[in-house]
mmCIF file of C-alpha atoms and ligand atoms in Angstrom:
data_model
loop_
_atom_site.group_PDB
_atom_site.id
_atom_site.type_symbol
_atom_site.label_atom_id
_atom_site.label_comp_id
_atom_site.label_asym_id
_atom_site.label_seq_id
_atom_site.Cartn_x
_atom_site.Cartn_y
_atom_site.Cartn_z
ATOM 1 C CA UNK A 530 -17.729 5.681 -8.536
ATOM 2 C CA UNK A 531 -16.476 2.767 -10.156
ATOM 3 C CA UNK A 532 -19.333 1.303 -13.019
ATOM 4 C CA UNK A 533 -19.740 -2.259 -11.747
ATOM 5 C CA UNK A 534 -19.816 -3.387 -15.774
ATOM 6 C CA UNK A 535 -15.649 -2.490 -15.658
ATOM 7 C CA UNK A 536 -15.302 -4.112 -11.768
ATOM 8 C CA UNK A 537 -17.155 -7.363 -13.311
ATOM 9 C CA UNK A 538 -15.050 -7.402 -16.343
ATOM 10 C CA UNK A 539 -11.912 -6.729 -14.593
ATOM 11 C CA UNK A 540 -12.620 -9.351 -12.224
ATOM 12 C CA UNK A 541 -13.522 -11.394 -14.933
ATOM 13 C CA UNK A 542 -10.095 -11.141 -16.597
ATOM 14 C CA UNK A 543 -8.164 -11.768 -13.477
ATOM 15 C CA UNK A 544 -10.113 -15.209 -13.086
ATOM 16 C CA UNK A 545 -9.153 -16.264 -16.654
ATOM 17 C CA UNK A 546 -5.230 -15.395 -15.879
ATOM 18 C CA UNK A 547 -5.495 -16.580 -12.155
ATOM 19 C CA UNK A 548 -7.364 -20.204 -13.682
ATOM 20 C CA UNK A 549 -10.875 -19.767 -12.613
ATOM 21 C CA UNK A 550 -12.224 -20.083 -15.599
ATOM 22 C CA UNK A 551 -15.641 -21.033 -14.480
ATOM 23 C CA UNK A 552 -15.757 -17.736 -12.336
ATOM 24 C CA UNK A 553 -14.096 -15.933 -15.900
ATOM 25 C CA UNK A 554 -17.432 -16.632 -17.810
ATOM 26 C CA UNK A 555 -19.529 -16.479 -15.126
ATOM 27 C CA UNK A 556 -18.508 -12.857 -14.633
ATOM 28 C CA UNK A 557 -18.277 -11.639 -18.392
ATOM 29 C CA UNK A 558 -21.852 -13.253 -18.658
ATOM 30 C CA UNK A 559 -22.926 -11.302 -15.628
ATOM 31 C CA UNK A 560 -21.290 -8.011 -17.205
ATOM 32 C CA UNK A 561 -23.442 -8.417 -20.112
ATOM 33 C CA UNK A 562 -26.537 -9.219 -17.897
ATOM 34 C CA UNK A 563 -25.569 -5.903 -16.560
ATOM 35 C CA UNK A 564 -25.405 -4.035 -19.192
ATOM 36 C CA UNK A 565 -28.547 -5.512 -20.853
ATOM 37 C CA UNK A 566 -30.609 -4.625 -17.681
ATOM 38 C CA UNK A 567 -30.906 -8.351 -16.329
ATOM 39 C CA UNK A 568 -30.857 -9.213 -12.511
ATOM 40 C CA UNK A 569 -27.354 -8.445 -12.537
ATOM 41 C CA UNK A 570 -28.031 -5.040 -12.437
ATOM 42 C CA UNK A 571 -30.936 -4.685 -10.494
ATOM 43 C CA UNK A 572 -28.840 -6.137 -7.772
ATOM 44 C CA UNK A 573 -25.709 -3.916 -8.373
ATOM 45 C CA UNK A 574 -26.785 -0.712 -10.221
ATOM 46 C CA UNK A 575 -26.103 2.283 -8.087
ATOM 47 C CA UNK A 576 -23.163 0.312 -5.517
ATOM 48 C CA UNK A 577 -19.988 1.319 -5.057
ATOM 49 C CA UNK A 578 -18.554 -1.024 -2.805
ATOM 50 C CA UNK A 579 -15.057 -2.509 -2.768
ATOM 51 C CA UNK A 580 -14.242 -5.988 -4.392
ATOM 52 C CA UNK A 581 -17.935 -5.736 -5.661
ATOM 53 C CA UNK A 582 -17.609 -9.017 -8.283
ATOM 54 C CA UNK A 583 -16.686 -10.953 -5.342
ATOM 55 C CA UNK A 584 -19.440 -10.589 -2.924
ATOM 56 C CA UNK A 585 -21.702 -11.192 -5.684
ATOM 57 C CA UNK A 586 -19.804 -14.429 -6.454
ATOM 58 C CA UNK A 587 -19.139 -15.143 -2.938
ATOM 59 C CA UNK A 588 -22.738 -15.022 -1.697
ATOM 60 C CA UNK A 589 -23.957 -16.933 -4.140
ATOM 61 C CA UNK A 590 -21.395 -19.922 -3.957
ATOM 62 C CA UNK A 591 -22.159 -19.305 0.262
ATOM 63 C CA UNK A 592 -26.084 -20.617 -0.894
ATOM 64 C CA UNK A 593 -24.192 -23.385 -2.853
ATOM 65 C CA UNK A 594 -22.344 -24.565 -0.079
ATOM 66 C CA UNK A 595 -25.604 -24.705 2.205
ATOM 67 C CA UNK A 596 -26.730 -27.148 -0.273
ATOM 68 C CA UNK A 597 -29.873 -24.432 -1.011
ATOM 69 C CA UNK A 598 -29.680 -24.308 -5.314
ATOM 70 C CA UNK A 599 -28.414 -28.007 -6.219
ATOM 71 C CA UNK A 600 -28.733 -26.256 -9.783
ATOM 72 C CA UNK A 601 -25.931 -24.480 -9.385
ATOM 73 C CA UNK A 602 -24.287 -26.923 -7.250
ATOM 74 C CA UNK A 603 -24.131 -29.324 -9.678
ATOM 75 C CA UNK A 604 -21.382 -27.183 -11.533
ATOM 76 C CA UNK A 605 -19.582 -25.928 -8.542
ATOM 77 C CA UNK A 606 -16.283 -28.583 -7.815
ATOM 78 C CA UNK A 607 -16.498 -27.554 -3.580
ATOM 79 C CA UNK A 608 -19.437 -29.344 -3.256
ATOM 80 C CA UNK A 609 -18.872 -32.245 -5.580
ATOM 81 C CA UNK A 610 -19.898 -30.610 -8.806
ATOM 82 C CA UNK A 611 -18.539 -30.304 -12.573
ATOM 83 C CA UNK A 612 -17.161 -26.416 -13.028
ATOM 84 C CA UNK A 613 -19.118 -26.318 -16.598
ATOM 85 C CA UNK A 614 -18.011 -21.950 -17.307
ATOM 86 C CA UNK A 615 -20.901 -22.657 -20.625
ATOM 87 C CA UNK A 616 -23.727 -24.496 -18.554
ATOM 88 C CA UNK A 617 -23.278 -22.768 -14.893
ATOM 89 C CA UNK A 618 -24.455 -19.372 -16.356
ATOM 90 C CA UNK A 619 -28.453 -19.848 -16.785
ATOM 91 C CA UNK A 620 -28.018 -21.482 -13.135
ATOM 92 C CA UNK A 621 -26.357 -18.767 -11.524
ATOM 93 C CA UNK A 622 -28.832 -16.239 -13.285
ATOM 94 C CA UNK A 623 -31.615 -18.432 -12.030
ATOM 95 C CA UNK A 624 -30.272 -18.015 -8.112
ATOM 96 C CA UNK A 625 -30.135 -14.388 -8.917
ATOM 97 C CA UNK A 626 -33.748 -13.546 -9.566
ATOM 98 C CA UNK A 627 -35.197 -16.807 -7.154
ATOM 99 C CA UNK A 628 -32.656 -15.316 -4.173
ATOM 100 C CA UNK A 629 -32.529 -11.912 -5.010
ATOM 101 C CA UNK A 630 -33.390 -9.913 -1.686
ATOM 102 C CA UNK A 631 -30.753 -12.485 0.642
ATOM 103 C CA UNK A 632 -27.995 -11.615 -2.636
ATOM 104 C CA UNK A 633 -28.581 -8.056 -1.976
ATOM 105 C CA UNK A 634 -28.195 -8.240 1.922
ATOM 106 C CA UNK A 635 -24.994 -10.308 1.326
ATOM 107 C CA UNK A 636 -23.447 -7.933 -0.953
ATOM 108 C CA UNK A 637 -22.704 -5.487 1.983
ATOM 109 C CA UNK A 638 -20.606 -8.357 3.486
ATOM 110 C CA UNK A 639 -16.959 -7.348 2.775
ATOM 111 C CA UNK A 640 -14.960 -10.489 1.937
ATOM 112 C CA UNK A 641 -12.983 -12.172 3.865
ATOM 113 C CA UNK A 642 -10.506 -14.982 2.884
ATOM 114 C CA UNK A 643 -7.636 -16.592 4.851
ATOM 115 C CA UNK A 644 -4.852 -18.694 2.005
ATOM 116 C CA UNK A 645 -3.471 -21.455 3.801
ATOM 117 C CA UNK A 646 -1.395 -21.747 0.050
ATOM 118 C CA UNK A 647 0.499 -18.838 1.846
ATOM 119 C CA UNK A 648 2.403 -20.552 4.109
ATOM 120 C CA UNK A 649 4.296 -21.654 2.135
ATOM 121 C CA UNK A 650 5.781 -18.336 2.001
ATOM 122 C CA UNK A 651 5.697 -18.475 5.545
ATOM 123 C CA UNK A 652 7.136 -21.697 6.317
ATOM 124 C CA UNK A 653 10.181 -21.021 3.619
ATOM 125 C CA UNK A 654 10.994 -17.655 5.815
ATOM 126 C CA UNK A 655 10.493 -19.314 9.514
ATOM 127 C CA UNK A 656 12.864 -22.099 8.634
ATOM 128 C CA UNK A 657 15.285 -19.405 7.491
ATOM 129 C CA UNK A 658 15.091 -17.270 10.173
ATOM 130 C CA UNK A 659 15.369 -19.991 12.197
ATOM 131 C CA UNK A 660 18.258 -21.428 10.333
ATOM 132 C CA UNK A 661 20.409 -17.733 11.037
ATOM 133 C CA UNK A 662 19.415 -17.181 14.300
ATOM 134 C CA UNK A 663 19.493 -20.833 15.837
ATOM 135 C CA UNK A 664 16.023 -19.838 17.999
ATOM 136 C CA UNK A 665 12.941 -20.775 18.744
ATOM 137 C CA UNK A 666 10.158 -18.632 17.013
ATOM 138 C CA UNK A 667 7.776 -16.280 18.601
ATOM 139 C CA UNK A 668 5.081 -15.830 15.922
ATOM 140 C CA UNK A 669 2.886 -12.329 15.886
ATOM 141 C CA UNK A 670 0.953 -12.447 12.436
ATOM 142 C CA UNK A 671 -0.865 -9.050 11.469
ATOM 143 C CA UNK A 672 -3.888 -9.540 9.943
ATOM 144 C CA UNK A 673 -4.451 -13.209 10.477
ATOM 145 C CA UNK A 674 -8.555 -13.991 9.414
ATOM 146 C CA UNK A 675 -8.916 -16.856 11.028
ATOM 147 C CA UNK A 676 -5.019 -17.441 11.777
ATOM 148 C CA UNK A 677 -4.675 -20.751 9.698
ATOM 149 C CA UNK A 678 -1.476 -19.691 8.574
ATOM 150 C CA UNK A 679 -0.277 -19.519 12.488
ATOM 151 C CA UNK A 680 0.001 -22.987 12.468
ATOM 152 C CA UNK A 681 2.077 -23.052 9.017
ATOM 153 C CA UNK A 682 4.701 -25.122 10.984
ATOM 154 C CA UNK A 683 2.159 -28.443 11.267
ATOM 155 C CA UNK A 684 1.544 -28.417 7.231
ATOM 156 C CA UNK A 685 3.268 -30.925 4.958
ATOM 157 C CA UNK A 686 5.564 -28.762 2.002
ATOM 158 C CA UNK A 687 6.513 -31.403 -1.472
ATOM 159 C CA UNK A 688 7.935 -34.314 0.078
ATOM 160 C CA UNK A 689 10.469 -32.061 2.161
ATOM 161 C CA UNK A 690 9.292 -30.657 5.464
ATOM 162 C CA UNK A 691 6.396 -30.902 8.011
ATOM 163 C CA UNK A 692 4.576 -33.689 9.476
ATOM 164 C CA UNK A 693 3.881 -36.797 6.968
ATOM 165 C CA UNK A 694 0.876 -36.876 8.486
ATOM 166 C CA UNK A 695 -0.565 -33.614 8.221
ATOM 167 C CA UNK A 696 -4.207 -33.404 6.784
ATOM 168 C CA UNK A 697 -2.728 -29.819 4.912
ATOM 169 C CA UNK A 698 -0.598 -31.333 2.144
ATOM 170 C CA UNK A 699 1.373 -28.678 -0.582
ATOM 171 C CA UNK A 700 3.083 -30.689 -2.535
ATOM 172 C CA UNK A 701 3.990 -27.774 -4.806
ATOM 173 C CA UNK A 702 4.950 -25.008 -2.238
ATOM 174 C CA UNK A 703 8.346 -24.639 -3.516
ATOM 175 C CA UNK A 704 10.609 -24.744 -6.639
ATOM 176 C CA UNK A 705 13.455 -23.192 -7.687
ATOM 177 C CA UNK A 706 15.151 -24.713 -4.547
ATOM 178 C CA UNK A 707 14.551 -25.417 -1.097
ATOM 179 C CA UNK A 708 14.273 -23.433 2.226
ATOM 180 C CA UNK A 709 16.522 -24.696 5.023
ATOM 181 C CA UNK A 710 14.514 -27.647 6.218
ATOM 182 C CA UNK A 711 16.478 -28.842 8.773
ATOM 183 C CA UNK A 712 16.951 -25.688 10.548
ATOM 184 C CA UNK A 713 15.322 -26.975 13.397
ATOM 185 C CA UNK A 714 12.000 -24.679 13.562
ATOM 186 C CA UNK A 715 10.079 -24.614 16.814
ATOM 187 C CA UNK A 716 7.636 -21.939 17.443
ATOM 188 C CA UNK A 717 6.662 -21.623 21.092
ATOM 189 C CA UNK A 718 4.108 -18.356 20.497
ATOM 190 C CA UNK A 719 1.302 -17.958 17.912
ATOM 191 C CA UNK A 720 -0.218 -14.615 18.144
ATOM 192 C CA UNK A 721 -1.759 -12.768 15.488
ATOM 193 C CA UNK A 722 -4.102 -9.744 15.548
ATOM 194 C CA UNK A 723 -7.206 -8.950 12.575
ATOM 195 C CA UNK A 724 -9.505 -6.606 12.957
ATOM 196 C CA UNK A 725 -12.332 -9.012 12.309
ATOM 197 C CA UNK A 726 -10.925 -12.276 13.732
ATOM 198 C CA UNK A 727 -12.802 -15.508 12.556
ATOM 199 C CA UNK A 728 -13.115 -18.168 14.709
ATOM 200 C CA UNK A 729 -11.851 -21.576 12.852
ATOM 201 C CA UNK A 730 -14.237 -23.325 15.258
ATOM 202 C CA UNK A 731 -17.289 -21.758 14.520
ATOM 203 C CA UNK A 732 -19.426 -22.615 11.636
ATOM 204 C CA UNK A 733 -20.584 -19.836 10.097
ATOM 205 C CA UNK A 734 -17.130 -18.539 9.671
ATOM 206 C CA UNK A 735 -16.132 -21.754 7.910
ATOM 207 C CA UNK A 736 -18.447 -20.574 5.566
ATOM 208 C CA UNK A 737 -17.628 -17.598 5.261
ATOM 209 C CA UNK A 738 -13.947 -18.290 4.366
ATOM 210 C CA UNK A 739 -15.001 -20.917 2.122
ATOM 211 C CA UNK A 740 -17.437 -19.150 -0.208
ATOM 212 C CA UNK A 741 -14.878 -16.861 -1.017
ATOM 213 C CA UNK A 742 -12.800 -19.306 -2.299
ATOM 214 C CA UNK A 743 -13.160 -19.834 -6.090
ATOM 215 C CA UNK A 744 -15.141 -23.016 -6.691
ATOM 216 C CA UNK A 745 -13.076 -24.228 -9.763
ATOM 217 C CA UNK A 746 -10.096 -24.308 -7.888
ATOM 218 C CA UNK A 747 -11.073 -27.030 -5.923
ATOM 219 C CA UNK A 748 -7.307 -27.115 -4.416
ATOM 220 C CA UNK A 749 -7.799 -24.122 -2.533
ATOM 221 C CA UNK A 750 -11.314 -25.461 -0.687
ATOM 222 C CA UNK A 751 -9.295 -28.590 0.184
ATOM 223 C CA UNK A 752 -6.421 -27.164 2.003
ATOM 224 C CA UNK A 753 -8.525 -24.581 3.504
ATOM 225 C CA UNK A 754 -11.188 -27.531 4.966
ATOM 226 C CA UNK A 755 -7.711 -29.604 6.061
ATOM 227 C CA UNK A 756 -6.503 -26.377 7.977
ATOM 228 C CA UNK A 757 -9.839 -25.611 9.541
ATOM 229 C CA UNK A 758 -9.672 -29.334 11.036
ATOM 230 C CA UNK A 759 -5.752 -28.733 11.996
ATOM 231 C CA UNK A 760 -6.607 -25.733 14.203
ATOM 232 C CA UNK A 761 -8.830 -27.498 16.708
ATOM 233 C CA UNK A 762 -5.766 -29.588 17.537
ATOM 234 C CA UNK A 763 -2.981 -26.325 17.451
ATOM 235 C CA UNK A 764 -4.288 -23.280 19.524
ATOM 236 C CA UNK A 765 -3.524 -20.436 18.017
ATOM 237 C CA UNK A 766 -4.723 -16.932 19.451
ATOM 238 C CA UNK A 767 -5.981 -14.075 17.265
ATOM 239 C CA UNK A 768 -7.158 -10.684 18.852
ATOM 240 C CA UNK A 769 -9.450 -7.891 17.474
ATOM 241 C CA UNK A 770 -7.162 -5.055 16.603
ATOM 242 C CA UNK A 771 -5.556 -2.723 14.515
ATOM 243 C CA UNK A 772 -2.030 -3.835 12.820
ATOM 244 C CA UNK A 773 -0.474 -0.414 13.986
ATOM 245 C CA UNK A 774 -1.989 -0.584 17.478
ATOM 246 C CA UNK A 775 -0.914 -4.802 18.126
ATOM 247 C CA UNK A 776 2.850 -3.861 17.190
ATOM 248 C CA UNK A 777 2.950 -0.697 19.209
ATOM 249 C CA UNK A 778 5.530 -0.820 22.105
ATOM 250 C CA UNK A 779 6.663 -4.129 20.674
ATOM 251 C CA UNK A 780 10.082 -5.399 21.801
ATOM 252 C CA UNK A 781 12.337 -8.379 21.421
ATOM 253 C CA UNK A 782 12.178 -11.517 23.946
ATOM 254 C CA UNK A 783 15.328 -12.307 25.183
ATOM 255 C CA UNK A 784 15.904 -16.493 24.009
ATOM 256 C CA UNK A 785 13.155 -16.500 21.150
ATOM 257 C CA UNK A 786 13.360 -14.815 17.382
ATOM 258 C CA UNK A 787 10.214 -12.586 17.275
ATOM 259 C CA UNK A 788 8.843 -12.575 13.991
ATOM 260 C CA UNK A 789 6.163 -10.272 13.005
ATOM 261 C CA UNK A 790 4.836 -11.980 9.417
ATOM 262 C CA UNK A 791 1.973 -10.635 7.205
ATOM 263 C CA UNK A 792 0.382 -11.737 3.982
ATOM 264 C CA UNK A 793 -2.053 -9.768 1.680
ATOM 265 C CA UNK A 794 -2.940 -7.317 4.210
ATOM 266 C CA UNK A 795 -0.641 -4.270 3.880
ATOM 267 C CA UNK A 796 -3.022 -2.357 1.350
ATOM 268 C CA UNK A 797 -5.597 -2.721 3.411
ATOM 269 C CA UNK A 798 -4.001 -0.661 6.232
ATOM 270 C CA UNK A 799 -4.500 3.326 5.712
ATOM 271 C CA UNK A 800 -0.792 5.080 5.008
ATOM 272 C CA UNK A 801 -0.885 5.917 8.540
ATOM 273 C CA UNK A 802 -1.004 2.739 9.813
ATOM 274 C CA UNK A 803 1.499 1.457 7.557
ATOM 275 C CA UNK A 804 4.087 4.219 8.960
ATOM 276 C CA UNK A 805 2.930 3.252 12.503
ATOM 277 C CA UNK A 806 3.490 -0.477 12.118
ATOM 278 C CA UNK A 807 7.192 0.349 10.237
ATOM 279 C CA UNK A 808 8.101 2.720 12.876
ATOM 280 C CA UNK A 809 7.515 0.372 15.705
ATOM 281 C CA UNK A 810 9.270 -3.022 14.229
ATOM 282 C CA UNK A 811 12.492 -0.355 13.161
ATOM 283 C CA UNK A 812 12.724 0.452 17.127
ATOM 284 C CA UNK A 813 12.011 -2.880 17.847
ATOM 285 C CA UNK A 814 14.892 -3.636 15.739
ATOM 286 C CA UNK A 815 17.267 -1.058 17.440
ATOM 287 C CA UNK A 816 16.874 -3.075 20.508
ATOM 288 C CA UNK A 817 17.090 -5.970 18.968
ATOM 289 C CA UNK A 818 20.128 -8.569 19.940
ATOM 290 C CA UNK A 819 21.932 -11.800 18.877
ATOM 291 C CA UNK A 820 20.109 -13.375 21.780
ATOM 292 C CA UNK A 821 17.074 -11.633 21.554
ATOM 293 C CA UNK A 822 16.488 -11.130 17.717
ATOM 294 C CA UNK A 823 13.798 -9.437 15.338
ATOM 295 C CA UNK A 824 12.592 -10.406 11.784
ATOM 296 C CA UNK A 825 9.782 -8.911 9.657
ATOM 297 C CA UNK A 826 8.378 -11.127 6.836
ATOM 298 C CA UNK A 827 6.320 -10.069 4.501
ATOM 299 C CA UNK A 828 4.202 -11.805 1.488
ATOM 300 C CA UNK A 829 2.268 -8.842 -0.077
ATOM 301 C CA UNK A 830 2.111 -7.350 -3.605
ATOM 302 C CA UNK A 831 4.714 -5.152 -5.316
ATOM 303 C CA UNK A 832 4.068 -2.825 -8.227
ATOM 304 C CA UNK A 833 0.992 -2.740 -10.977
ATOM 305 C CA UNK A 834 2.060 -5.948 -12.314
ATOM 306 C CA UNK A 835 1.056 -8.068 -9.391
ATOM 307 C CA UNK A 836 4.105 -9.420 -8.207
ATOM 308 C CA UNK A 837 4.339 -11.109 -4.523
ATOM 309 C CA UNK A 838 7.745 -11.623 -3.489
ATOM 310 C CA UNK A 839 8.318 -12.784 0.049
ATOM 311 C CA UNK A 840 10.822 -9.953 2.438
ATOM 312 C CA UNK A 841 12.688 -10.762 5.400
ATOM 313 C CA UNK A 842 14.378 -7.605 7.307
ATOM 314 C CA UNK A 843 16.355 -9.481 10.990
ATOM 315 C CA UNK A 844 17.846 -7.419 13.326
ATOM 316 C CA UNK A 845 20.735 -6.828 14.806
ATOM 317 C CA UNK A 846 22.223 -5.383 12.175
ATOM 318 C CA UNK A 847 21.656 -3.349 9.303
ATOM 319 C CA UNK A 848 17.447 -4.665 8.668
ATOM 320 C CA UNK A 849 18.095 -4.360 4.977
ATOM 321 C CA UNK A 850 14.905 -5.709 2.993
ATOM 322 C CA UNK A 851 16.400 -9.257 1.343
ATOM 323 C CA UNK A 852 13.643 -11.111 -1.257
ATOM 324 C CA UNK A 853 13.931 -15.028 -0.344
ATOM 325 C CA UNK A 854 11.514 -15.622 -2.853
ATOM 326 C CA UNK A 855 8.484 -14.861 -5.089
ATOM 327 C CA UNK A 856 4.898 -16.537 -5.410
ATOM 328 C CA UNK A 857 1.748 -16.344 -6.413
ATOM 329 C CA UNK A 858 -0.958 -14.285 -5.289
ATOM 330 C CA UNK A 859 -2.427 -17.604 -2.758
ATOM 331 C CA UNK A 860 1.435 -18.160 -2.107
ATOM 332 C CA UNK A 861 1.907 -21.250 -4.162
ATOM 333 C CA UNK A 862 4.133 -22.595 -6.163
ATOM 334 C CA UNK A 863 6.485 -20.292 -4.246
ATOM 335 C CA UNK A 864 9.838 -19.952 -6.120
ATOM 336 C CA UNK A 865 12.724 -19.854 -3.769
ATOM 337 C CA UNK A 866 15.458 -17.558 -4.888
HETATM 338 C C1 SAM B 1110 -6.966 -10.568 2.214
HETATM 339 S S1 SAM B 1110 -7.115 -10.949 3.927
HETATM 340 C C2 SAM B 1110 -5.622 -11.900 4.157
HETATM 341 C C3 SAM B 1110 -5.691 -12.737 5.401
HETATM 342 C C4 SAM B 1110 -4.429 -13.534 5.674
HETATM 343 N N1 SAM B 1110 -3.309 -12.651 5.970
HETATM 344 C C5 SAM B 1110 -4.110 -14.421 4.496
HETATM 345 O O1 SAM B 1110 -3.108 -14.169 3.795
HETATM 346 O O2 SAM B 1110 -4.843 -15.379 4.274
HETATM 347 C C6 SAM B 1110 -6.736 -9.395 4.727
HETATM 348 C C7 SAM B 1110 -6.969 -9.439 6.210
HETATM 349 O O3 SAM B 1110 -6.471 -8.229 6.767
HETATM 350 C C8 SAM B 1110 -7.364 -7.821 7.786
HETATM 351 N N2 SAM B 1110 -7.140 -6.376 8.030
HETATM 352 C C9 SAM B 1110 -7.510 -5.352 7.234
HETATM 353 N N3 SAM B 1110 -7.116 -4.181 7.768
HETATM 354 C C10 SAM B 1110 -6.475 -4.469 8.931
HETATM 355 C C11 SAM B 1110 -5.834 -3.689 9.944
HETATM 356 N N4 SAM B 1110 -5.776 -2.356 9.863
HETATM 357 N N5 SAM B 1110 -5.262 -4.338 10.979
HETATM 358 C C12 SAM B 1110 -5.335 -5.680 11.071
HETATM 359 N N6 SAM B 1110 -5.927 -6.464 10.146
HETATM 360 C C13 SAM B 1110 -6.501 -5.881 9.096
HETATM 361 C C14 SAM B 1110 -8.727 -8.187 7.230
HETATM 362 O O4 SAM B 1110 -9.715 -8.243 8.243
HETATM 363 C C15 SAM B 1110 -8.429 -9.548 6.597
HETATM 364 O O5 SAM B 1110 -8.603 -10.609 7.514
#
């Protein structure tokens, strides 16, 4: 068992270097508070769950956002607060004790996020598949949440591609260069698969992805609210399954580039399923042709020292791995190589 004084600290230092500063004191106060015997540890002594420090923080900001502890809501920038890391502490202790039986319930609630920032990772790699095979895109997105990112193709990138228009704006999704904008992208399938789909419709699970965004990084809320709005206008389908079980039997579409994407997912899958899921794209691959192409992209971490570079593997051919580029962990600023 992992002591939840290290998960809270840990957590707490990966706020501080991730710019969440708020959430960064918040969480080393609460690691004292643990340690001295506070609320803090009558609500976690004794679990063992993953990504403890963020259920904590994540059913506490979901109060926040249901306008129940103006308090607290008075230092949390998603709902029109001041992030304050020195003056949201007593607060948030204060929520703990008043709210302490609902905190407990909503700690066995695993998180569950879905990073429109990632699409930018997404978009870069759809406009160059696009640009090399000259197709039209089938989309299949493993582990998809709520399947924001499905609709990656309606968002507005810098000044440089998508709609002018769009409500989901990221003006810094790429540097370094620029993916091949004027490849022509057109994707004629969204499909992705989760094994707890959210519904971008339905309001609880706008709240759900929204309290687990970090409050000081007010960015994040916005884009997440604008893509929420987006997908009532761009159906999108995501079905209840397994990765390994949605890409079984898969095979190319003869006129379309099928392109199997994922982002943040793949440690989530058990090595099994991993193997499963690479087995079936590789003979998807084998059958794949000029006219009837395959590409896997993938935005997921490499290594201990938290590196997320974006893959592309398109058959026919060889399906080497290439690295088009490298980003953060919620995909922007992505740096195009
Ligand atoms: C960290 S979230 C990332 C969601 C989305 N890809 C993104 O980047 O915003 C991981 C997602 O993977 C899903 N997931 C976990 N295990 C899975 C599996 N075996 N098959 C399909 N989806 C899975 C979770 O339900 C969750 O929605």
């Amino acid at each position: 068992m992992t002591d939840p004084f290290d998960v809270l600290r840990f957590q707490a230092r990966y706020c501080a270097d991730t710019g969440a500063p708020m959430y960064a004191e918040l969480l080393a106060r609460a690691a004292d508070d643990y340690r001295a015997g506070g609320p803090v540890a009558r609500l976690l002594r004794g679990r063992d769950e993953r990504a403890l420090a963020l259920r904590l923080l994540g059913t506490v900001h979901r109060l926040v956002l249901e306008g129940r502890v103006p308090e607290l809501a008075a230092h949390y920038p998603t709902v029109g607060g001041t992030a304050d890391p020195l003056a949201a502490w007593p607060a948030f202790r204060a929520v703990l004790v008043e709210h302490e039986d609902e905190i407990r319930a909503g700690l066995a609630d695993p998180p569950q996020t879905n990073e429109v920032g990632r699409a930018a990772a997404l978009a870069g790699g759809l406009l160059t598949v696009a640009a090399e095979t000259g197709l039209p895109v089938r989309l299949l997105e493993l582990g998809a949440s709520a399947g924001l990112n499905l609709r990656a193709d309606h968002f507005r990138y810098n000044d440089a591609y998508g709609p002018t228009d769009s409500p989901v704006t990221l003006p810094e999704a790429w540097r370094g260069g620029t993916p091949p904008v004027d490849a022509g992208l057109r994707i004629v399938e969204r499909l992705g698969c989760d094994l707890t789909p959210l519904d971008p419709a339905d309001p609880a699970a706008r709240l759900r992805l929204l309290s687990y965004v970090w409050p000081d990084q007010p960015e994040r809320a916005r884009r997440l609210r604008a893509a929420l709005e987006l997908a009532a206008r761009v159906p999108a389908t995501v079905v209840r399954q397994g990765a390994g079980d949605f890409v079984a039997g898969l095979e190319p579409r003869e006129g379309v580039v099928t392109v199997v994407w994922h982002s943040v997912m793949w440690m989530y899958l058990p090595a099994e399923e991993q193997a499963r899921v690479t087995a079936s794209l590789e003979a998807a691959g084998a059958a794949a042709t000029a006219t009837a192409p395959l590409a896997h992209l993938a935005f997921e971490v490499w290594g201990t020292d938290l590196l997320y570079p974006l893959t592309l593997r398109l058959w026919p051919g060889d399906g080497r791995t290439r690295v088009l580029g490298e980003g953060a962990a919620h995909g922007v600023p992505m740096t195009w190589f």
